[in-house]
Amino acid sequence: MTITKPFWHPSNSKAFILDWDGVLAETKLDFSDIRKRYYGGRKALLLEEASTLTESDRKSLMKDLRELEMAGTERATAVPGAIELTEKLYSQKIPFCIVSRNTTESIEAVAKKIGIKLPEHVFGRDNSTNIKPDPRSFLLAAEKMRVLPKDCVAIGDFLYDLQCARRAGIRAVLVQRDEPEWEEW
C-alpha cells in the first residue's frame, strides 16, 4: 500500500500547542467539592457557567480553583513521555507553547516540581483574554510562535482542546484518558 499526499502526520507539524494538565503534567485535580459548593453537585462547566453566579461567588470560585490547582502541585507528576517530548522539541528547535485553563502560577509551580522547562509562551486563564474552547486562544498561540494555524498541531486530553483546534483550523491529537471518571466526558 502506498500512502500519498495529502497524508498528514503530527510529526510533520511546524509548531505544537500543548495542553498542560493531562498532557504534560498530571495533578489529578478533583473538582467535585467545587461543583457541590457552586453548582449543586452537577457536572457544570466551571468557567463557562461562572457568569451565572453572583459576583461574590464568582470571585470565590476563582479563588477556590486557584487553591485547588496550587494544592495539586504537591502530588504532580510528569505524564509519561512529557519530558522527552519537550526536550525533543527544544533540541530540534520546533516551536511549542502551552495553552491551559489553569493559572500560569500553578503551571510554573508544577513545571518546577516535575522538571519540565516551560516554553517562552504559556497561556493560562489568568494571562489570556480568551480561554479554550475559544479558538482565539489557539490562534494567538500560533501567532506568537510565528506560524500559520494550519501548520500547528494541538495536543490535548479533553473535549475543549478538540473544539478549540477545530474552530481555529488546527489539527488536533487527543490523549486518551482511560480512567472511569473521564468516560462521561
Short mmCIF file of C-alpha atoms in Angstrom, two decimals:
data_model
loop_
_atom_site.label_atom_id
_atom_site.label_comp_id
_atom_site.label_asym_id
_atom_site.label_seq_id
_atom_site.Cartn_x
_atom_site.Cartn_y
_atom_site.Cartn_z
CA MET A 1 0.00 0.00 0.00
CA THR A 2 1.30 3.42 -0.92
CA ILE A 3 0.26 6.48 1.01
CA THR A 4 0.41 9.70 -0.93
CA LYS A 5 -0.20 13.31 -0.09
CA PRO A 6 -2.21 14.84 1.46
CA PHE A 7 -1.22 12.31 4.13
CA TRP A 8 -0.79 14.13 7.41
CA HIS A 9 1.17 13.14 10.46
CA PRO A 10 1.71 15.20 13.64
CA SER A 11 5.48 14.91 13.28
CA ASN A 12 5.26 16.99 10.10
CA SER A 13 3.88 19.97 12.01
CA LYS A 14 5.92 23.15 12.30
CA ALA A 15 4.70 24.00 15.80
CA PHE A 16 2.89 22.40 18.72
CA ILE A 17 0.19 23.78 21.00
CA LEU A 18 0.14 21.66 24.15
CA ASP A 19 -2.41 21.45 26.90
CA TRP A 20 -0.89 21.30 30.37
CA ASP A 21 -2.76 19.10 32.83
CA GLY A 22 -3.22 15.62 31.40
CA VAL A 23 -0.75 16.13 28.54
CA LEU A 24 2.49 17.28 30.17
CA ALA A 25 1.63 17.16 33.87
CA GLU A 26 -0.77 15.14 35.94
CA THR A 27 -2.20 16.74 39.07
CA LYS A 28 -5.37 14.65 39.48
CA LEU A 29 -7.49 17.70 40.27
CA ASP A 30 -10.86 16.79 41.78
CA PHE A 31 -13.46 19.48 41.14
CA SER A 32 -16.32 17.65 42.90
CA ASP A 33 -16.27 19.83 46.05
CA ILE A 34 -16.24 22.97 43.91
CA ARG A 35 -19.15 21.64 41.86
CA LYS A 36 -21.06 20.89 45.08
CA ARG A 37 -20.39 24.31 46.53
CA TYR A 38 -21.23 26.42 43.48
CA TYR A 39 -23.39 24.25 41.23
CA GLY A 40 -25.29 21.88 43.50
CA GLY A 41 -23.04 18.96 42.56
CA ARG A 42 -23.94 18.84 38.87
CA LYS A 43 -21.25 18.46 36.19
CA ALA A 44 -21.19 22.17 35.44
CA LEU A 45 -18.73 23.72 33.03
CA LEU A 46 -16.93 25.62 35.76
CA LEU A 47 -15.58 28.64 33.93
CA GLU A 48 -18.32 28.91 31.33
CA GLU A 49 -21.09 28.85 33.91
CA ALA A 50 -19.35 31.22 36.32
CA SER A 51 -21.34 34.07 34.75
CA THR A 52 -24.50 32.55 36.29
CA LEU A 53 -23.09 33.11 39.78
CA THR A 54 -23.21 36.28 41.83
CA GLU A 55 -20.12 38.48 41.61
CA SER A 56 -19.11 37.43 45.11
CA ASP A 57 -19.49 33.73 44.28
CA ARG A 58 -17.55 34.18 41.01
CA LYS A 59 -14.63 35.68 42.91
CA SER A 60 -14.82 32.92 45.49
CA LEU A 61 -14.95 30.29 42.71
CA MET A 62 -11.80 31.68 41.09
CA LYS A 63 -10.04 31.72 44.46
CA ASP A 64 -11.09 28.12 45.16
CA LEU A 65 -9.98 26.96 41.70
CA ARG A 66 -6.58 28.59 42.17
CA GLU A 67 -6.17 26.98 45.61
CA LEU A 68 -7.14 23.57 44.22
CA GLU A 69 -4.62 23.91 41.39
CA MET A 70 -1.86 25.01 43.76
CA ALA A 71 -2.65 22.06 46.07
CA GLY A 72 -2.29 19.83 43.00
CA THR A 73 1.33 20.91 42.81
CA GLU A 74 2.14 18.70 45.80
CA ARG A 75 1.13 15.47 44.05
CA ALA A 76 2.05 16.47 40.50
CA THR A 77 3.94 14.10 38.24
CA ALA A 78 5.07 14.30 34.66
CA VAL A 79 2.88 12.46 32.17
CA PRO A 80 4.96 9.57 30.80
CA GLY A 81 6.94 10.84 27.81
CA ALA A 82 6.25 14.52 28.52
CA ILE A 83 9.79 15.48 29.49
CA GLU A 84 11.19 13.60 26.49
CA LEU A 85 8.69 15.34 24.20
CA THR A 86 9.60 18.82 25.38
CA GLU A 87 13.33 18.04 25.25
CA LYS A 88 12.95 16.79 21.67
CA LEU A 89 11.02 19.92 20.65
CA TYR A 90 13.74 22.09 22.18
CA SER A 91 16.59 20.10 20.63
CA GLN A 92 15.01 20.20 17.17
CA LYS A 93 14.10 23.88 17.59
CA ILE A 94 10.42 23.18 16.96
CA PRO A 95 8.33 25.95 18.47
CA PHE A 96 5.75 24.99 21.05
CA CYS A 97 3.63 26.70 23.63
CA ILE A 98 1.22 25.77 26.37
CA VAL A 99 -2.44 26.78 26.34
CA SER A 100 -4.28 25.79 29.50
CA ARG A 101 -7.35 26.67 31.51
CA ASN A 102 -5.15 26.50 34.65
CA THR A 103 -3.43 29.53 36.13
CA THR A 104 0.10 30.26 34.98
CA GLU A 105 1.15 30.30 38.64
CA SER A 106 0.13 26.66 39.06
CA ILE A 107 1.70 25.68 35.73
CA GLU A 108 5.01 27.26 36.73
CA ALA A 109 4.94 25.62 40.18
CA VAL A 110 4.24 22.17 38.74
CA ALA A 111 6.84 22.58 35.97
CA LYS A 112 9.47 23.38 38.58
CA LYS A 113 8.47 20.37 40.70
CA ILE A 114 8.47 17.83 37.85
CA GLY A 115 11.40 19.26 35.89
CA ILE A 116 9.79 20.43 32.66
CA LYS A 117 11.33 23.50 31.09
CA LEU A 118 8.49 25.77 30.03
CA PRO A 119 8.44 27.37 26.59
CA GLU A 120 8.53 31.12 26.00
CA HIS A 121 4.74 31.32 25.69
CA VAL A 122 2.49 29.88 28.38
CA PHE A 123 -1.15 30.92 28.28
CA GLY A 124 -3.40 30.31 31.27
CA ARG A 125 -6.78 31.65 32.26
CA ASP A 126 -5.11 34.46 34.21
CA ASN A 127 -2.92 35.90 31.43
CA SER A 128 -5.07 35.40 28.36
CA THR A 129 -8.22 37.17 27.29
CA ASN A 130 -9.61 34.03 25.68
CA ILE A 131 -9.62 30.54 27.12
CA LYS A 132 -10.34 27.21 25.49
CA PRO A 133 -12.59 26.35 23.73
CA ASP A 134 -12.44 29.89 22.30
CA PRO A 135 -10.40 29.45 19.09
CA ARG A 136 -8.71 32.81 19.60
CA SER A 137 -6.59 31.18 22.33
CA PHE A 138 -5.02 28.82 19.76
CA LEU A 139 -4.85 31.49 17.05
CA LEU A 140 -2.88 33.75 19.42
CA ALA A 141 -0.57 30.84 20.24
CA ALA A 142 0.13 30.25 16.54
CA GLU A 143 0.73 33.96 16.01
CA LYS A 144 3.18 34.15 18.94
CA MET A 145 5.10 31.18 17.53
CA ARG A 146 5.10 32.88 14.10
CA VAL A 147 3.44 30.00 12.27
CA LEU A 148 0.17 29.66 10.43
CA PRO A 149 -2.58 27.80 12.28
CA LYS A 150 -2.65 25.14 9.54
CA ASP A 151 0.99 24.35 10.33
CA CYS A 152 0.30 23.64 14.01
CA VAL A 153 -0.95 20.62 15.85
CA ALA A 154 -2.72 20.85 19.18
CA ILE A 155 -2.37 18.05 21.71
CA GLY A 156 -4.97 17.85 24.44
CA ASP A 157 -6.89 15.47 26.64
CA PHE A 158 -10.35 16.99 26.74
CA LEU A 159 -13.21 17.99 24.53
CA TYR A 160 -12.27 21.68 24.81
CA ASP A 161 -8.91 21.02 23.18
CA LEU A 162 -10.58 19.38 20.18
CA GLN A 163 -13.29 22.05 19.89
CA CYS A 164 -10.77 24.84 20.11
CA ALA A 165 -8.49 23.32 17.49
CA ARG A 166 -11.30 22.60 15.06
CA ARG A 167 -12.69 26.13 15.39
CA ALA A 168 -9.20 27.57 14.79
CA GLY A 169 -8.48 25.38 11.76
CA ILE A 170 -5.76 23.48 13.61
CA ARG A 171 -5.33 19.73 13.59
CA ALA A 172 -5.60 18.05 16.98
CA VAL A 173 -4.44 14.90 18.70
CA LEU A 174 -6.36 13.59 21.69
CA VAL A 175 -4.51 11.99 24.59
CA GLN A 176 -6.98 9.31 25.64
CA ARG A 177 -7.90 9.15 29.29
CA ASP A 178 -8.86 5.65 30.38
CA GLU A 179 -9.84 6.48 33.95
CA PRO A 180 -13.52 5.77 34.71
CA GLU A 181 -14.19 9.36 35.83
CA TRP A 182 -13.42 10.55 32.28
CA GLU A 183 -15.81 8.19 30.50
CA GLU A 184 -18.83 10.53 30.58
CA TRP A 185 -16.79 13.48 29.29
#
